[in-house]
């Protein structure tokens, strides 16, 4: 599958190189006011299980664009499975969309290969100040904007109030720093509870990365500078190792994908979660819980994905496509989209859709602290190398310094491919 993906990328890049000279790349410019016409094709994925409600939402969003601009939108909903291959294959065949939905680890891959249209020329008179600043992180590569965000998530700690009270603490006064969380973890252990769910077999976005960012660290810069084994990185490896050695996290944390049974059974004090966690808790109505702000050591930060719409470089109607991206992410349409999908709007002015929902309103406030992962073409492919070294450390086979250094070597190996 990896060979197929690389082959398709080479095909697409070759077509783009043949199809336009360097001079032509600089000539793409927005149409003048009133010049939009023709049609565009838009691809998006199903975001809910409510097909009728979602279809009605898209009808309204698309109608608002077509009426304003006189451009016909051909909308197609494509499945999440094999989306990379479908998009790349379509681009290679010359029948891809003008606009499609992308996530943070896709955008830099496509942008670095020259598959996306830079949107900055189309945003010169466009007010970006209403977007939550953190939501724009994943839309930019090498100081250029390739998408506009429509949704965010924010992962933070959900506390089991029964356990909080059992260790003599107050659910209304939850930890805000690493030091405070350490003290609570010790108390939880003393009372026979695990402090935290740490699914070490899952994504780095839900395990190592948030702690690294909170400690002021980074994995990798967009200029390929590897930072995971600097002082902040090693300290973070040490903290993860300490949680395991002290028994604050479950014994199977090295490879576990989740700890739902332990959490549901009232054995874990804290779980890192987002909107889906909230939905499950409210549906089951078994655990009395409180949601806490993201922790801080050097910085208050957490993980939270961002969803965006991007324009293909070979679009036959780039001005109309760019205008659609601006329209679909405006405040009114974000209200429509996120009311149906129950994701968090990336426009501050649209967050009022959750004003009467206590928990979603709280999570909505935390997107200002949410980073969408490692924004780099290799962001997805470096994860296994990092994960393997964290696991080796937790098994007691490497020190935190050795594991961090080996993770850096693994990242470099990926960069060299």
XYZ file of C-alpha atoms in Angstrom:
417
model
C 0.000 0.000 0.000
C 2.845 2.375 0.796
C 4.452 1.632 -2.611
C 1.146 2.360 -4.336
C 0.826 5.663 -2.519
C 4.352 6.732 -3.466
C 3.733 5.683 -7.075
C 0.548 7.720 -7.209
C 2.281 10.729 -5.723
C 4.968 10.527 -8.383
C 2.319 10.331 -11.104
C 0.450 13.344 -9.747
C 3.574 15.443 -9.250
C 4.772 14.542 -12.742
C 1.478 15.658 -14.237
C 1.647 18.931 -12.357
C 5.199 19.591 -13.535
C 4.289 18.816 -17.156
C 1.068 20.801 -16.929
C 2.583 24.096 -15.774
C 5.927 25.792 -15.945
C 7.416 27.647 -12.952
C 6.239 30.905 -14.491
C 2.697 29.593 -14.797
C 2.672 28.663 -11.116
C 3.026 32.324 -10.269
C 0.256 33.510 -12.594
C -2.709 31.955 -10.798
C -4.679 34.867 -9.396
C -8.135 35.424 -7.953
C -10.881 36.432 -10.347
C -12.107 39.986 -10.144
C -15.394 40.669 -8.339
C -18.336 39.327 -10.335
C -16.224 37.077 -12.531
C -17.082 33.745 -10.899
C -18.924 31.281 -13.117
C -19.058 27.648 -14.170
C -19.020 24.772 -11.710
C -16.880 23.090 -9.076
C -16.768 19.615 -7.560
C -16.610 19.211 -3.783
C -15.779 16.037 -1.869
C -16.526 15.544 1.824
C -16.994 12.593 4.153
C -19.983 11.504 6.269
C -19.589 13.171 9.653
C -22.580 11.640 11.451
C -24.904 8.700 11.310
C -27.761 11.071 10.607
C -27.839 10.949 6.817
C -30.992 12.999 6.308
C -29.974 15.792 8.665
C -26.496 15.913 7.179
C -27.846 15.973 3.621
C -30.198 18.846 4.470
C -27.315 20.757 6.051
C -25.205 20.410 2.899
C -28.128 21.513 0.732
C -28.400 24.719 2.760
C -24.657 25.379 2.801
C -24.288 24.792 -0.927
C -27.373 26.877 -1.728
C -25.909 29.831 0.167
C -22.826 29.647 -2.040
C -24.576 29.058 -5.355
C -27.036 31.913 -4.841
C -24.277 34.343 -3.949
C -21.784 33.372 -6.657
C -23.706 31.863 -9.565
C -21.474 28.774 -9.543
C -22.865 25.242 -9.610
C -21.554 22.852 -6.946
C -21.319 19.136 -7.685
C -21.194 17.601 -4.215
C -20.065 14.033 -3.550
C -19.818 12.304 -0.193
C -16.938 9.816 -0.159
C -16.168 7.201 2.527
C -13.359 7.654 5.032
C -11.761 4.356 4.116
C -8.872 4.578 1.621
C -9.492 8.306 1.213
C -5.816 9.032 0.454
C -5.733 6.570 -2.422
C -9.073 7.773 -3.804
C -7.959 11.416 -3.825
C -4.522 10.709 -5.294
C -5.912 8.369 -7.935
C -8.520 10.929 -8.964
C -5.934 13.703 -9.210
C -3.683 11.493 -11.304
C -6.562 10.724 -13.673
C -7.449 14.390 -13.985
C -10.961 13.971 -12.622
C -10.452 14.869 -8.987
C -12.433 17.433 -7.022
C -11.801 21.160 -6.910
C -12.347 21.186 -3.148
C -12.021 18.414 -0.594
C -11.975 17.885 3.152
C -8.563 17.252 4.706
C -7.158 16.495 8.147
C -3.879 17.729 9.677
C -1.650 14.835 8.640
C -2.901 14.954 5.040
C -2.467 18.666 4.347
C 1.348 18.911 4.652
C 1.789 15.729 2.586
C -0.256 17.148 -0.255
C 1.127 20.697 0.071
C 4.748 19.540 0.035
C 4.083 17.577 -3.162
C 2.551 20.614 -4.889
C -0.966 19.165 -4.996
C -2.741 22.018 -3.204
C -3.516 25.586 -4.211
C -2.009 28.266 -1.985
C -4.932 30.300 -0.692
C -3.119 33.421 0.513
C -3.712 35.358 -2.752
C -7.446 34.702 -2.300
C -7.468 35.869 1.337
C -5.948 39.346 0.999
C -9.185 41.138 1.916
C -10.591 38.282 3.973
C -10.885 38.796 7.747
C -9.153 35.893 9.475
C -9.381 37.357 12.991
C -12.582 35.453 13.854
C -10.841 32.088 13.538
C -9.502 30.540 16.758
C -5.753 30.981 16.371
C -4.972 27.343 17.139
C -7.298 26.202 14.342
C -5.056 27.803 11.723
C -1.934 25.835 12.739
C -2.823 22.790 10.670
C -3.795 24.838 7.592
C -0.319 26.277 7.055
C 2.842 24.753 5.628
C 6.102 26.673 5.178
C 4.311 29.973 6.014
C 1.691 29.478 3.296
C -2.020 28.835 3.813
C -3.541 25.830 2.056
C -6.902 25.475 3.767
C -9.513 27.043 6.020
C -10.726 25.170 9.116
C -14.335 24.219 9.779
C -14.116 22.062 12.910
C -11.950 21.413 15.948
C -11.762 19.097 18.903
C -10.116 19.539 22.283
C -8.931 16.599 24.386
C -8.699 17.139 28.106
C -9.054 15.244 31.392
C -12.386 13.830 32.548
C -12.336 13.014 36.277
C -14.392 10.397 38.096
C -15.812 12.465 40.958
C -16.325 9.438 43.198
C -12.596 8.683 43.081
C -11.674 12.343 43.525
C -13.703 12.430 46.727
C -12.300 9.049 47.821
C -8.761 10.479 47.801
C -9.915 13.456 49.853
C -10.001 16.027 47.078
C -12.648 18.348 45.648
C -14.082 17.917 42.112
C -14.519 21.693 42.037
C -10.780 22.235 42.499
C -9.047 19.959 39.978
C -5.305 19.948 39.164
C -4.050 22.560 36.720
C -0.314 21.736 36.780
C 1.911 18.674 36.514
C 2.948 19.080 40.150
C -0.659 19.067 41.359
C -1.497 16.085 39.172
C 1.473 14.175 40.611
C 0.176 14.721 44.142
C -3.272 13.486 43.168
C -1.724 10.470 41.418
C 0.098 9.473 44.591
C -3.118 9.698 46.584
C -5.037 7.689 43.987
C -2.415 4.945 44.117
C -2.555 4.864 47.906
C -6.326 4.378 47.760
C -6.070 1.551 45.233
C -6.919 3.434 42.050
C -5.081 4.135 38.863
C -4.558 7.825 38.302
C -4.769 7.885 34.521
C -5.579 5.866 31.433
C -2.460 5.695 29.231
C -3.198 3.653 26.066
C 0.405 3.195 24.951
C -0.594 1.168 21.915
C -2.674 4.034 20.535
C -1.815 7.285 18.827
C 0.999 9.482 20.096
C -1.505 12.337 19.964
C -3.254 10.802 22.941
C -0.223 9.657 24.920
C 3.252 11.230 24.698
C 2.593 14.333 22.625
C 0.320 16.334 24.971
C 2.768 15.879 27.833
C 5.668 16.887 25.578
C 3.883 20.046 24.433
C 2.893 20.943 28.004
C 6.556 20.701 28.930
C 7.420 23.216 26.207
C 8.805 20.558 23.882
C 8.333 19.654 20.238
C 8.804 16.554 18.133
C 9.932 18.019 14.832
C 9.855 21.414 13.124
C 8.684 22.115 9.583
C 12.364 22.687 8.751
C 13.200 19.098 9.752
C 14.857 19.997 13.054
C 14.396 17.062 15.424
C 13.715 18.194 19.003
C 12.202 15.145 20.677
C 15.442 14.307 22.512
C 16.259 17.777 23.816
C 15.956 18.620 27.526
C 12.173 19.016 27.452
C 11.823 15.814 25.475
C 13.901 13.696 27.845
C 12.049 15.147 30.843
C 8.783 14.083 29.234
C 10.052 10.558 28.625
C 11.111 10.488 32.276
C 7.637 11.555 33.411
C 5.887 8.876 31.351
C 8.314 6.298 32.724
C 7.690 7.496 36.264
C 3.927 7.139 35.889
C 4.412 3.531 34.809
C 7.014 2.606 37.406
C 4.948 4.145 40.216
C 1.834 2.255 39.138
C -0.175 5.400 38.440
C -1.214 3.939 35.090
C -2.374 0.344 34.404
C 0.058 -2.536 33.954
C -0.897 -3.019 30.314
C -0.268 0.633 29.420
C 2.701 -0.316 27.249
C 0.515 -1.770 24.500
C -3.108 -1.096 25.490
C -5.387 0.510 22.906
C -7.880 1.684 25.514
C -8.880 1.254 29.151
C -12.640 1.526 28.813
C -13.401 -1.420 31.070
C -11.226 -0.058 33.876
C -12.701 3.421 33.478
C -16.290 2.172 33.325
C -15.575 -0.046 36.323
C -14.493 2.905 38.453
C -10.834 1.897 38.715
C -9.280 4.882 36.916
C -9.513 8.442 38.209
C -8.830 10.266 34.945
C -9.231 9.707 31.228
C -8.144 11.907 28.331
C -11.212 12.523 26.210
C -13.159 14.818 23.920
C -16.659 15.114 22.485
C -17.072 11.379 21.841
C -16.078 10.679 25.466
C -18.716 13.142 26.608
C -21.377 11.532 24.435
C -20.568 8.078 25.826
C -20.622 9.282 29.419
C -23.964 11.021 28.998
C -25.445 8.006 27.204
C -24.372 5.510 29.873
C -25.076 7.865 32.795
C -23.006 5.679 35.137
C -20.152 7.963 36.176
C -20.432 11.298 37.918
C -17.695 13.297 36.176
C -16.074 16.697 35.928
C -14.134 18.069 32.965
C -10.874 19.874 33.758
C -8.876 22.423 31.770
C -5.718 21.116 30.042
C -2.723 20.763 32.328
C 0.349 22.986 32.254
C 4.013 22.655 33.102
C 5.646 25.229 30.852
C 2.616 25.738 28.574
C -1.102 25.035 28.813
C -1.764 22.938 25.749
C -3.471 19.745 24.638
C -4.266 17.741 21.539
C -7.236 18.401 19.294
C -7.648 17.679 15.608
C -8.733 20.262 13.040
C -10.779 19.618 9.902
C -10.369 21.887 6.890
C -11.311 22.358 3.266
C -8.553 22.690 0.663
C -8.383 23.403 -3.076
C -6.515 21.195 -5.549
C -3.688 22.821 -7.498
C -5.050 21.552 -10.820
C -8.563 22.927 -10.277
C -10.057 24.317 -13.480
C -11.927 26.938 -11.456
C -9.586 27.989 -8.621
C -11.268 31.306 -7.815
C -14.678 29.693 -7.478
C -13.162 26.842 -5.435
C -11.376 29.250 -3.083
C -14.596 31.204 -2.661
C -16.422 28.014 -1.720
C -13.840 27.292 0.995
C -14.360 30.807 2.361
C -18.132 30.422 2.244
C -18.372 26.970 3.822
C -16.198 28.125 6.736
C -17.994 31.419 7.390
C -19.750 31.880 10.720
C -23.282 31.147 9.512
C -22.338 27.937 7.741
C -20.129 26.783 10.604
C -23.169 27.083 12.853
C -25.152 24.859 10.469
C -22.341 22.343 9.996
C -21.332 21.989 13.642
C -24.884 21.974 14.998
C -25.438 18.803 12.967
C -21.997 17.218 13.450
C -21.529 18.352 17.095
C -17.920 19.301 16.464
C -16.608 22.616 17.728
C -16.638 25.585 15.326
C -13.315 27.190 14.476
C -14.891 30.630 14.329
C -15.282 32.325 17.686
C -18.559 33.913 16.603
C -20.085 30.489 15.843
C -19.386 28.939 19.233
C -22.663 30.321 20.559
C -24.354 27.159 19.241
C -23.208 25.499 22.485
C -24.171 28.307 24.873
C -26.956 26.202 26.380
C -24.884 23.001 26.566
C -22.678 23.080 29.668
C -20.112 20.461 28.738
C -19.754 21.241 25.030
C -19.464 24.917 25.887
C -16.628 24.017 28.270
C -14.825 21.882 25.678
C -15.326 24.676 23.164
C -13.329 26.996 25.395
C -10.392 24.594 25.394
C -9.814 24.558 21.620
C -7.653 27.646 22.106
C -5.107 25.279 23.706
C -5.426 22.470 21.138
C -2.576 21.495 18.831
C -3.483 19.229 15.887
C -0.405 16.984 16.028
C 2.911 17.196 14.196
C 2.308 19.285 11.069
C 4.816 17.715 8.732
C 4.617 15.423 5.671
C 6.174 12.707 7.834
C 3.923 13.430 10.812
C 2.037 10.172 10.464
C 4.954 7.924 9.474
C 7.253 8.897 12.373
C 4.780 7.805 15.029
C 5.619 4.072 15.043
C 9.328 4.754 15.625
C 8.561 7.049 18.567
C 5.976 4.703 20.012
C 8.352 1.730 19.864
C 10.987 3.607 21.874
C 8.527 4.757 24.530
C 7.349 1.164 24.880
C 10.926 -0.133 25.117
C 11.604 2.401 27.863
C 8.499 1.380 29.807
C 9.599 -2.262 29.528
C 12.786 -1.234 31.353
C 15.106 -1.963 28.422
C 16.227 1.645 27.846
C 16.619 4.747 29.952
C 14.483 7.791 29.065
C 17.559 9.442 27.511
C 18.364 6.357 25.441
C 14.749 6.022 24.326
C 14.498 9.698 23.351
C 17.767 9.507 21.412
C 16.616 6.353 19.629
C 13.300 8.043 18.785
C 15.247 10.931 17.246
C 17.245 8.445 15.175
C 14.019 6.801 14.029
C 12.615 10.175 12.961
C 15.793 10.941 11.024
C 15.535 7.593 9.269
C 12.034 8.496 8.106
C 13.176 11.921 6.934
C 15.960 10.287 4.930
C 13.599 8.018 2.988
